[in-house]
Coordinates of C-alpha atoms in Angstrom, one line a residue:
Chain G
M27 CA -4.9 14.2 -11.8
T28 CA -2.3 13.3 -9.2
D29 CA 0.5 11.3 -9.5
T30 CA 0.9 11.2 -5.8
Q31 CA 1.3 7.4 -4.5
D32 CA -0.7 6.7 -1.3
G33 CA 0.7 3.5 -0.3
S34 CA -1.9 1.3 1.4
Y35 CA -4.7 2.8 -0.3
D36 CA -3.3 1.9 -3.4
A37 CA -2.9 -1.4 -2.1
F38 CA -6.6 -1.8 -1.3
L39 CA -7.3 -0.9 -5.0
D40 CA -5.2 -3.1 -6.2
A41 CA -7.0 -5.9 -4.0
L42 CA -10.2 -4.9 -5.0
E43 CA -9.1 -4.8 -8.8
A44 CA -7.7 -8.5 -8.5
G45 CA -11.2 -9.5 -6.9
D46 CA -9.8 -9.8 -3.4
G47 CA -11.4 -7.2 -1.7
Y48 CA -11.1 -6.9 2.0
Y49 CA -12.3 -4.7 4.8
Y50 CA -11.4 -4.6 8.8
E51 CA -13.6 -5.4 11.9
C52 CA -12.6 -4.3 15.4
A53 CA -13.4 -6.0 18.5
D54 CA -16.6 -4.2 18.9
G55 CA -17.8 -5.3 15.7
H56 CA -17.4 -1.8 13.7
A57 CA -16.4 -2.5 10.0
L58 CA -14.0 -0.1 8.4
V59 CA -12.8 0.5 4.9
P60 CA -8.9 0.3 4.8
P61 CA -6.3 1.7 5.2
R62 CA -6.9 2.0 8.9
R63 CA -4.7 1.6 11.9
V64 CA -7.5 2.4 14.5
C65 CA -11.5 2.2 14.8
P66 CA -12.3 5.8 14.6
H67 CA -15.7 4.6 16.5
C68 CA -14.4 3.2 19.3
G69 CA -10.0 3.5 19.4
D70 CA -9.6 -0.3 19.2
R71 CA -6.2 -1.2 17.4
E72 CA -6.8 -5.0 17.0
L73 CA -8.3 -5.0 13.3
E74 CA -9.3 -8.0 11.9
R75 CA -9.1 -8.4 8.0
V76 CA -12.1 -10.0 6.8
E77 CA -13.3 -10.9 3.3
L78 CA -15.4 -8.7 1.3
P79 CA -18.7 -10.0 0.0
E80 CA -18.7 -10.5 -3.7
T81 CA -21.9 -8.4 -4.0
G82 CA -23.1 -5.3 -2.4
S83 CA -26.3 -3.6 -2.0
I84 CA -27.0 0.6 -3.2
V85 CA -28.2 2.5 -0.2
T86 CA -28.0 5.8 -1.9
H87 CA -27.2 7.3 -5.3
T88 CA -27.0 10.2 -7.0
T89 CA -26.5 11.5 -10.6
V90 CA -23.7 14.3 -10.9
A91 CA -24.4 16.6 -13.6
V92 CA -22.0 19.5 -12.4
P93 CA -18.8 17.9 -12.0
T94 CA -15.2 18.8 -10.6
P95 CA -12.6 19.4 -13.5
Q96 CA -11.3 15.8 -12.7
F97 CA -14.6 14.3 -13.8
E98 CA -15.6 16.7 -16.9
D99 CA -15.6 14.4 -19.6
D100 CA -17.4 11.8 -17.3
A101 CA -20.3 13.3 -16.5
P102 CA -23.5 12.9 -16.2
Y103 CA -22.6 10.0 -14.0
V104 CA -23.9 8.1 -11.3
T105 CA -22.0 7.9 -8.0
A106 CA -23.5 5.4 -5.3
I107 CA -22.9 4.3 -1.6
A108 CA -23.0 0.6 -1.4
T109 CA -23.4 -1.8 1.5
F110 CA -21.1 -5.1 1.5
G111 CA -22.2 -6.6 4.3
Q112 CA -21.3 -4.5 7.2
V113 CA -18.9 -2.2 5.3
K114 CA -19.8 0.6 2.8
L115 CA -18.0 1.8 -0.3
T116 CA -18.6 5.0 -2.4
G117 CA -17.8 4.4 -6.3
I118 CA -19.0 5.3 -9.6
L119 CA -21.8 3.1 -11.0
R120 CA -20.7 2.7 -14.8
D121 CA -22.9 1.6 -17.9
V122 CA -25.9 2.4 -16.6
D123 CA -29.4 4.7 -17.4
P124 CA -29.2 7.0 -14.4
N125 CA -33.0 6.5 -14.4
D126 CA -32.8 2.9 -13.8
V127 CA -30.8 3.1 -10.8
E128 CA -32.8 2.2 -7.4
I129 CA -31.8 1.7 -3.8
G130 CA -31.4 -1.7 -3.1
Q131 CA -29.9 -2.8 -6.4
E132 CA -27.1 -5.3 -6.1
V133 CA -23.6 -4.4 -7.4
T134 CA -20.1 -5.8 -7.8
V135 CA -17.0 -3.7 -7.0
T136 CA -14.0 -3.3 -9.1
I137 CA -11.4 -0.5 -10.4
D138 CA -11.8 1.6 -13.7
T139 CA -10.3 4.7 -14.8
A140 CA -11.8 8.0 -14.8
E141 CA -12.5 9.2 -18.6
T142 CA -11.3 12.6 -17.6
T143 CA -7.7 11.6 -15.9
D144 CA -7.2 8.3 -16.4
D145 CA -7.2 7.6 -12.3
R146 CA -8.0 5.1 -11.0
T147 CA -11.7 4.9 -9.3
I148 CA -13.7 2.4 -7.5
T149 CA -16.6 1.3 -10.0
F150 CA -19.7 -0.6 -9.1
D151 CA -21.4 -2.8 -12.0
R152 CA -25.0 -3.8 -11.7
H153 CA -25.2 -7.4 -10.7
S154 CA -27.4 -9.4 -12.9
Chain W
M29 CA -20.1 29.0 32.7
S30 CA -19.4 32.4 32.0
K31 CA -20.9 34.1 28.8
A32 CA -19.3 36.1 26.2
F33 CA -20.9 39.3 25.4
V34 CA -21.6 39.8 21.5
A35 CA -20.4 43.9 21.4
G36 CA -20.5 44.2 17.8
T37 CA -21.2 42.4 14.7
G38 CA -20.0 43.6 10.8
M39 CA -20.3 42.1 7.5
T40 CA -19.9 42.9 3.7
A41 CA -22.7 42.2 1.6
F42 CA -22.5 38.8 0.3
G43 CA -22.2 38.3 -3.4
T44 CA -19.9 38.1 -6.4
F45 CA -16.9 40.2 -5.8
P46 CA -13.9 38.3 -8.0
D47 CA -11.9 41.3 -7.7
R48 CA -12.0 41.8 -4.1
R49 CA -9.1 40.5 -2.1
G50 CA -10.1 38.5 1.2
R51 CA -8.1 41.0 3.0
D52 CA -10.2 44.1 2.0
M53 CA -13.4 42.0 2.8
F54 CA -12.5 41.2 6.2
A55 CA -11.3 44.9 7.0
E56 CA -14.7 46.2 6.2
A57 CA -16.4 43.7 8.0
G58 CA -14.0 43.9 11.2
L59 CA -13.9 47.6 11.0
A60 CA -17.6 47.7 11.0
A61 CA -18.1 45.2 14.0
L62 CA -15.3 47.5 15.9
D63 CA -17.1 50.3 15.1
D64 CA -20.5 48.9 16.4
A65 CA -18.8 47.9 19.6
G66 CA -17.5 51.1 20.1
L67 CA -14.0 49.9 20.3
G68 CA -10.6 50.1 18.4
P69 CA -7.7 47.9 17.0
E70 CA -5.5 49.0 20.2
D71 CA -8.5 47.2 22.4
I72 CA -8.0 43.8 20.5
D73 CA -6.0 40.9 22.3
E74 CA -6.7 38.3 20.0
V75 CA -8.2 37.6 16.2
F76 CA -9.8 34.0 15.2
Y77 CA -10.2 34.0 11.5
G78 CA -11.9 31.5 9.7
N79 CA -11.3 30.5 5.9
F80 CA -11.4 27.5 3.9
I81 CA -9.7 27.6 0.5
G82 CA -7.8 30.8 0.6
T83 CA -4.8 28.9 -0.3
L84 CA -6.5 27.7 -3.4
A85 CA -8.5 30.5 -4.2
E86 CA -5.9 33.5 -3.3
N87 CA -2.9 31.3 -3.2
Q88 CA -2.7 32.7 0.4
G89 CA -1.4 30.4 3.5
H90 CA -0.7 31.8 6.9
Q91 CA -3.8 34.2 6.8
G92 CA -3.9 35.2 10.6
P93 CA -1.9 37.9 10.6
L94 CA -3.5 39.2 7.6
A95 CA -6.7 39.3 9.1
A96 CA -5.2 41.1 12.2
E97 CA -3.5 43.6 10.1
A98 CA -7.1 44.3 8.2
L99 CA -8.1 45.5 11.6
G100 CA -5.4 47.7 12.2
T101 CA -3.4 45.8 14.6
T102 CA -0.5 43.1 14.7
A103 CA -2.6 41.2 17.7
P104 CA -1.7 37.6 17.9
S105 CA -4.0 35.7 15.3
R106 CA -4.7 32.6 13.5
R107 CA -6.9 30.9 11.0
V108 CA -9.2 28.2 11.8
E109 CA -10.0 25.6 9.0
S110 CA -13.1 23.5 9.1
A111 CA -14.4 23.8 5.8
C112 CA -17.7 25.4 5.9
A113 CA -17.7 25.5 10.0
S114 CA -14.6 27.4 9.7
S115 CA -15.9 30.8 11.6
G116 CA -18.4 28.8 13.5
L117 CA -15.1 27.4 15.3
A118 CA -13.3 30.4 15.2
I119 CA -16.0 31.8 17.5
R120 CA -15.8 28.7 19.5
D121 CA -12.2 29.1 20.1
A122 CA -12.9 33.1 21.0
V123 CA -15.7 32.2 23.2
R124 CA -12.9 29.7 24.9
A125 CA -10.5 32.3 25.3
V126 CA -12.8 35.0 26.5
R127 CA -14.1 32.7 29.4
S128 CA -10.7 31.2 30.3
G129 CA -9.9 34.6 31.2
E130 CA -6.7 35.0 28.9
A131 CA -8.6 37.6 26.7
D132 CA -10.8 40.4 27.1
V133 CA -11.4 41.5 23.6
V134 CA -11.4 39.3 20.6
V135 CA -12.5 39.5 17.2
A136 CA -13.7 36.2 15.6
G137 CA -15.0 36.0 12.0
G138 CA -14.0 34.9 8.6
M139 CA -14.1 35.3 4.9
E140 CA -14.1 33.3 1.6
R141 CA -13.5 34.6 -1.7
M142 CA -14.5 31.9 -4.2
S143 CA -16.1 33.2 -7.4
N144 CA -12.8 34.3 -8.7
M145 CA -12.4 30.3 -9.3
G146 CA -15.3 30.3 -11.6
T147 CA -18.0 27.4 -11.3
A148 CA -15.8 24.6 -11.9
G149 CA -12.5 25.8 -9.6
A150 CA -14.9 26.6 -6.7
T151 CA -16.8 23.0 -7.5
D152 CA -13.6 21.7 -7.2
G153 CA -12.5 23.8 -3.9
L154 CA -15.6 23.0 -2.2
A155 CA -15.3 19.3 -2.8
R156 CA -11.9 19.4 -0.7
A157 CA -14.4 19.5 2.4
A158 CA -15.1 15.6 1.2
D159 CA -12.6 12.9 1.7
D160 CA -9.9 12.7 -1.1
L161 CA -9.3 9.1 -1.2
F162 CA -13.0 7.6 -1.0
E163 CA -15.3 10.6 -1.9
I164 CA -13.4 13.1 -4.0
R165 CA -12.0 10.2 -6.2
S166 CA -15.5 8.5 -6.8
G167 CA -16.9 11.6 -8.1
V168 CA -18.5 13.1 -5.1
T169 CA -19.0 16.9 -5.3
F170 CA -20.6 18.9 -2.4
P171 CA -23.8 19.1 -4.1
A172 CA -23.5 15.1 -4.8
A173 CA -22.4 14.3 -1.0
Y174 CA -25.9 16.5 0.0
A175 CA -27.7 14.4 -2.6
L176 CA -26.6 11.2 -1.4
M177 CA -27.8 12.3 2.0
A178 CA -31.2 13.5 0.7
R179 CA -32.1 10.2 -1.1
A180 CA -31.3 8.2 1.9
Y181 CA -33.5 10.7 4.1
F182 CA -36.0 10.1 1.5
D183 CA -35.6 6.3 1.7
E184 CA -35.5 6.0 5.6
F185 CA -38.0 8.7 6.8
G186 CA -40.2 9.8 3.6
G187 CA -40.3 13.1 1.7
E188 CA -40.3 14.5 -1.4
R189 CA -38.7 17.2 -3.5
E190 CA -41.6 19.3 -3.4
D191 CA -40.6 19.6 0.4
L192 CA -37.2 20.6 -0.3
A193 CA -38.6 23.3 -2.6
H194 CA -40.6 24.9 0.3
I195 CA -37.2 25.5 2.2
A196 CA -35.8 27.3 -0.8
V197 CA -38.9 29.5 -1.4
K198 CA -39.1 30.3 2.4
N199 CA -35.4 31.4 2.7
H200 CA -35.5 33.1 -0.5
D201 CA -38.7 35.2 1.0
N202 CA -37.0 35.9 4.0
A203 CA -34.0 37.5 2.3
L204 CA -36.1 39.9 0.2
V205 CA -35.5 42.8 2.7
N206 CA -31.9 41.7 3.7
D207 CA -29.8 44.2 1.7
H208 CA -26.5 42.1 2.4
A209 CA -28.1 39.0 0.9
H210 CA -26.6 37.5 -2.2
L211 CA -29.8 36.6 -3.5
Q212 CA -32.9 39.0 -3.0
E213 CA -35.2 37.0 -5.6
E214 CA -38.7 35.7 -5.1
I215 CA -38.8 32.1 -6.2
T216 CA -41.6 29.7 -6.4
V217 CA -41.8 26.0 -5.5
D218 CA -42.4 25.3 -9.8
D219 CA -38.8 27.1 -10.1
V220 CA -37.0 25.0 -7.7
L221 CA -38.5 21.7 -9.2
E222 CA -38.0 22.9 -12.7
S223 CA -34.3 24.5 -12.1
P224 CA -31.6 22.2 -13.7
E225 CA -30.3 19.2 -12.0
I226 CA -26.9 19.7 -10.2
A227 CA -26.7 16.4 -8.6
A228 CA -30.2 14.4 -8.2
P229 CA -32.5 14.9 -6.6
L230 CA -31.1 18.1 -5.7
T231 CA -31.4 20.9 -8.0
L232 CA -29.5 24.6 -8.7
Y233 CA -32.3 26.1 -6.5
D234 CA -32.0 23.4 -3.7
A235 CA -28.3 24.9 -3.5
C236 CA -27.0 27.9 -2.0
P237 CA -25.0 30.3 -4.5
I238 CA -21.1 30.5 -4.6
S239 CA -20.4 34.1 -2.7
D240 CA -17.7 36.1 -1.7
G241 CA -17.9 38.0 1.4
A242 CA -16.7 38.4 5.2
A243 CA -18.2 38.6 8.7
A244 CA -17.0 39.7 12.1
L245 CA -17.8 39.8 15.6
V246 CA -16.4 41.6 18.7
L247 CA -16.8 39.4 21.8
L248 CA -15.9 40.7 25.2
S249 CA -15.6 39.2 28.7
P250 CA -18.1 39.8 31.5
S251 CA -15.6 41.9 33.4
Y252 CA -14.2 44.0 30.7
A253 CA -17.9 44.6 29.6
E254 CA -18.9 45.7 33.0
E255 CA -15.9 47.7 33.6
H256 CA -16.2 49.7 30.3
G257 CA -20.4 49.8 30.3
L258 CA -20.4 47.8 27.0
D259 CA -23.3 45.3 27.9
S260 CA -24.5 45.0 24.6
G261 CA -27.4 42.9 25.5
V262 CA -26.7 39.7 24.0
A263 CA -24.2 37.3 24.9
I264 CA -23.2 33.8 23.8
T265 CA -24.2 31.5 26.8
G266 CA -23.5 28.3 25.3
S267 CA -20.8 26.5 22.9
G268 CA -20.7 23.0 21.6
H269 CA -18.8 21.4 19.0
G270 CA -19.6 18.1 17.6
G271 CA -17.4 15.7 15.4
D272 CA -18.3 12.4 12.9
T273 CA -16.2 10.5 10.3
M274 CA -15.1 12.5 7.4
A275 CA -16.7 10.2 4.9
L276 CA -20.4 9.2 4.5
Q277 CA -19.6 5.8 3.7
D278 CA -18.2 5.3 7.6
R279 CA -21.1 6.3 9.1
Q280 CA -24.1 4.3 10.6
S281 CA -26.8 6.4 9.0
L282 CA -26.8 8.5 5.9
A283 CA -30.0 10.5 7.1
T284 CA -29.0 12.1 10.3
A285 CA -26.3 14.5 11.5
P286 CA -24.7 13.1 14.8
A287 CA -22.2 15.7 15.2
T288 CA -25.2 18.4 15.2
R289 CA -26.9 16.5 18.0
D290 CA -23.8 16.1 20.0
A291 CA -22.7 19.8 19.4
A292 CA -26.2 21.0 20.4
E293 CA -26.4 18.7 23.6
E294 CA -23.4 20.4 24.8
A295 CA -24.4 24.0 23.9
Y296 CA -28.1 23.4 25.4
D297 CA -26.0 22.0 28.8
D298 CA -23.7 24.7 28.5
A299 CA -26.5 27.5 28.3
G300 CA -28.5 25.4 31.1
I301 CA -31.2 25.5 28.5
S302 CA -33.4 23.2 26.5
P303 CA -34.6 23.0 22.7
D304 CA -38.0 24.3 24.0
D305 CA -36.4 27.6 24.9
V306 CA -35.5 28.3 21.3
G307 CA -37.3 31.3 19.8
L308 CA -35.4 31.8 16.6
V309 CA -32.8 30.1 14.7
E310 CA -29.8 30.2 12.0
V311 CA -29.2 26.8 10.6
H312 CA -26.6 25.5 8.0
D313 CA -28.9 25.2 4.8
C314 CA -26.0 24.8 2.1
F315 CA -28.5 22.7 0.4
T316 CA -32.1 22.6 1.3
I317 CA -32.0 19.0 2.9
A318 CA -29.2 20.3 5.4
E319 CA -31.8 22.4 6.9
V320 CA -33.8 19.4 7.8
L321 CA -31.1 17.4 8.9
A322 CA -29.8 20.3 11.1
L323 CA -33.6 20.8 12.8
E324 CA -33.5 17.4 13.5
G325 CA -30.0 17.2 14.9
L326 CA -30.6 20.2 17.2
G327 CA -33.5 18.5 18.6
L328 CA -36.2 20.9 17.5
Y329 CA -38.1 18.2 15.5
S330 CA -38.2 14.3 15.8
Y331 CA -36.1 12.4 13.3
G332 CA -38.6 12.3 10.0
E333 CA -40.6 15.3 10.9
A334 CA -38.5 18.2 9.8
I335 CA -38.8 17.5 6.2
G336 CA -42.4 19.0 6.0
A337 CA -41.9 22.0 8.2
A338 CA -41.6 24.6 5.8
R339 CA -44.2 23.3 3.7
R340 CA -46.6 23.4 6.9
G341 CA -45.4 27.0 7.7
E342 CA -44.1 25.9 11.0
T343 CA -40.6 27.4 10.1
C344 CA -41.5 30.4 8.0
R345 CA -41.6 33.7 9.4
D346 CA -45.2 33.8 11.1
G347 CA -44.8 30.0 12.2
D348 CA -44.1 28.8 15.6
L349 CA -40.2 28.5 15.4
P350 CA -38.9 31.2 12.4
V351 CA -35.8 29.5 10.7
N352 CA -33.3 31.4 8.7
L353 CA -34.8 34.8 8.7
S354 CA -31.7 36.1 7.3
G355 CA -32.4 34.3 4.2
G356 CA -30.1 31.3 5.4
L357 CA -27.2 30.3 3.2
K358 CA -29.6 29.4 0.8
A359 CA -30.4 33.1 -0.2
K360 CA -28.3 35.5 1.7
G361 CA -25.4 33.6 0.4
H362 CA -22.5 31.0 1.7
P363 CA -19.1 32.8 1.6
V364 CA -17.9 29.6 3.2
G365 CA -15.3 30.9 6.0
A366 CA -17.8 33.7 6.8
T367 CA -20.7 31.7 7.4
G368 CA -20.7 30.9 10.9
A369 CA -19.7 34.5 12.1
A370 CA -22.7 35.9 9.7
Q371 CA -25.1 33.5 11.5
V372 CA -24.1 34.5 14.9
A373 CA -24.4 38.0 13.7
A374 CA -27.6 37.5 12.4
V375 CA -29.1 35.8 15.7
R376 CA -27.3 39.0 17.7
N377 CA -29.0 41.5 15.6
L378 CA -32.6 39.9 15.2
L379 CA -32.6 39.8 19.4
T380 CA -31.5 43.3 19.6
G381 CA -34.2 44.3 16.9
T382 CA -31.6 45.7 14.6
H383 CA -32.0 43.3 12.0
P384 CA -34.2 43.7 9.0
R385 CA -36.5 40.9 9.7
A386 CA -36.4 41.5 13.5
D387 CA -40.2 42.5 13.2
A388 CA -40.8 38.6 12.9
V389 CA -39.5 38.1 16.4
G390 CA -42.0 37.5 18.8
E391 CA -41.4 40.1 21.8
D392 CA -41.1 37.1 24.4
V393 CA -38.3 35.6 22.6
T394 CA -34.9 35.7 24.3
V395 CA -33.1 32.8 23.0
G396 CA -31.4 32.2 19.6
L397 CA -29.5 29.5 18.2
A398 CA -26.7 29.5 15.5
H399 CA -25.9 26.0 13.9
N400 CA -22.7 25.9 11.5
A401 CA -21.8 22.9 9.6
G402 CA -18.7 21.6 7.9
G403 CA -18.3 19.3 5.2
T404 CA -21.1 16.7 5.0
V405 CA -21.2 17.8 9.1
A406 CA -18.3 15.9 10.0
S407 CA -17.9 19.1 12.2
A408 CA -20.9 21.1 13.8
A409 CA -20.5 24.0 16.0
V410 CA -23.7 25.5 17.7
H411 CA -23.6 28.8 19.8
V412 CA -26.6 30.2 22.1
L413 CA -27.2 33.5 22.1
E414 CA -29.5 35.2 24.8
V415 CA -30.9 38.5 25.9
T416 CA -28.9 39.6 28.9
R417 CA -31.0 42.5 30.1

């Protein structure tokens, strides 16, 4: 959809794609998805880079039937929020029957491209 | 703190008006509000105008001056953008201007035009209220965001789709006599449960419609109202504003709305009231689950308890606490930038007895609440309105 480069965001996607996912943790223990310069919860700027756990757990999900034009050819698709240790990520759960998705299921994260636009998208796979 | 009198209210019908330009809709609402207040454009000190996606829908930025012109003035003006909370926060800024003594007569309101974008275009536009990097690019539409919260709520507190369906049925029923409502259509629980899924577990009838429309208020300082004999009988006595992270993934809980809680606590303190004093509420029910999150955030229900409120009849017209007597966003309609102003207008008119559902307001009710939320409640505005005489 967009050619815009979003430097540090793209670097984060690169890391997820390479299997080197990470997140930040502030001194107060708040877990933050990069890119961040400062913790929005407490203002701490001393963010420590922490390795992202390999598997996450679905905390909520939806099956989108009416998409935005950017996902026209992808629908219906499952978008989920999964928690990887302390940090949560939002992504599309690929290759699943929506009826089989449940809270608590384990997933891994990677990067795939949306069918409609070829844009890179945070993507989950069911962990077997 | 001092209060701001609500001297006039005006709104267009809410509905599908793809051929009406925003400035025309705001003119209709704003001029009606001025007429209601008995004031003219020459009296206006400042204009606060809420709008969300006019830059996309009408290719128009810098809309403040157009909003002022629509009222017949070139008074100072600005556009306030906070997604669906745009005019709730325009009102908050207007109240501040009046309370600070810098303005005596202000118009606060808003407008949205969306139906001209089509369903796909409007879905795209509305999604912009979510985080582009971490939500929109992961396929989160606006209904999807609330579906994620609904499922998280069911998981954390219990409840089921049928509980939500009762909220839709109630709000549709309330709108039946409201000729300004977008949907004057009686529905049943089965209609909701059997309507097409948009973003599971939410269906078409869990969602508000894509509406066009405008709403406006005239607010006065107490000194101006007294000097000109314009005590309208209802004033905003409390104002609150809460914030949260933009993306759901950055929140501790996906089943609560802390920004609403913060806004409510500030507004209650400001007005010197408690939730027990509130006799009627207009809350931001863009989706059925949003009414639940709102009632709990406002402290009117404990967490986990509001899901069954409509099903038990408590928030219905003849219940203990009528919620969304106007029909809410669900049935009255949700022209995004106009919604916050339309809610305050409804509360004022319910308290003064001029609203078509005013007969459902108990005679002892003197305090009403308006709750307006932006995005997935990353912004919340709460206003307390009280009868002043």
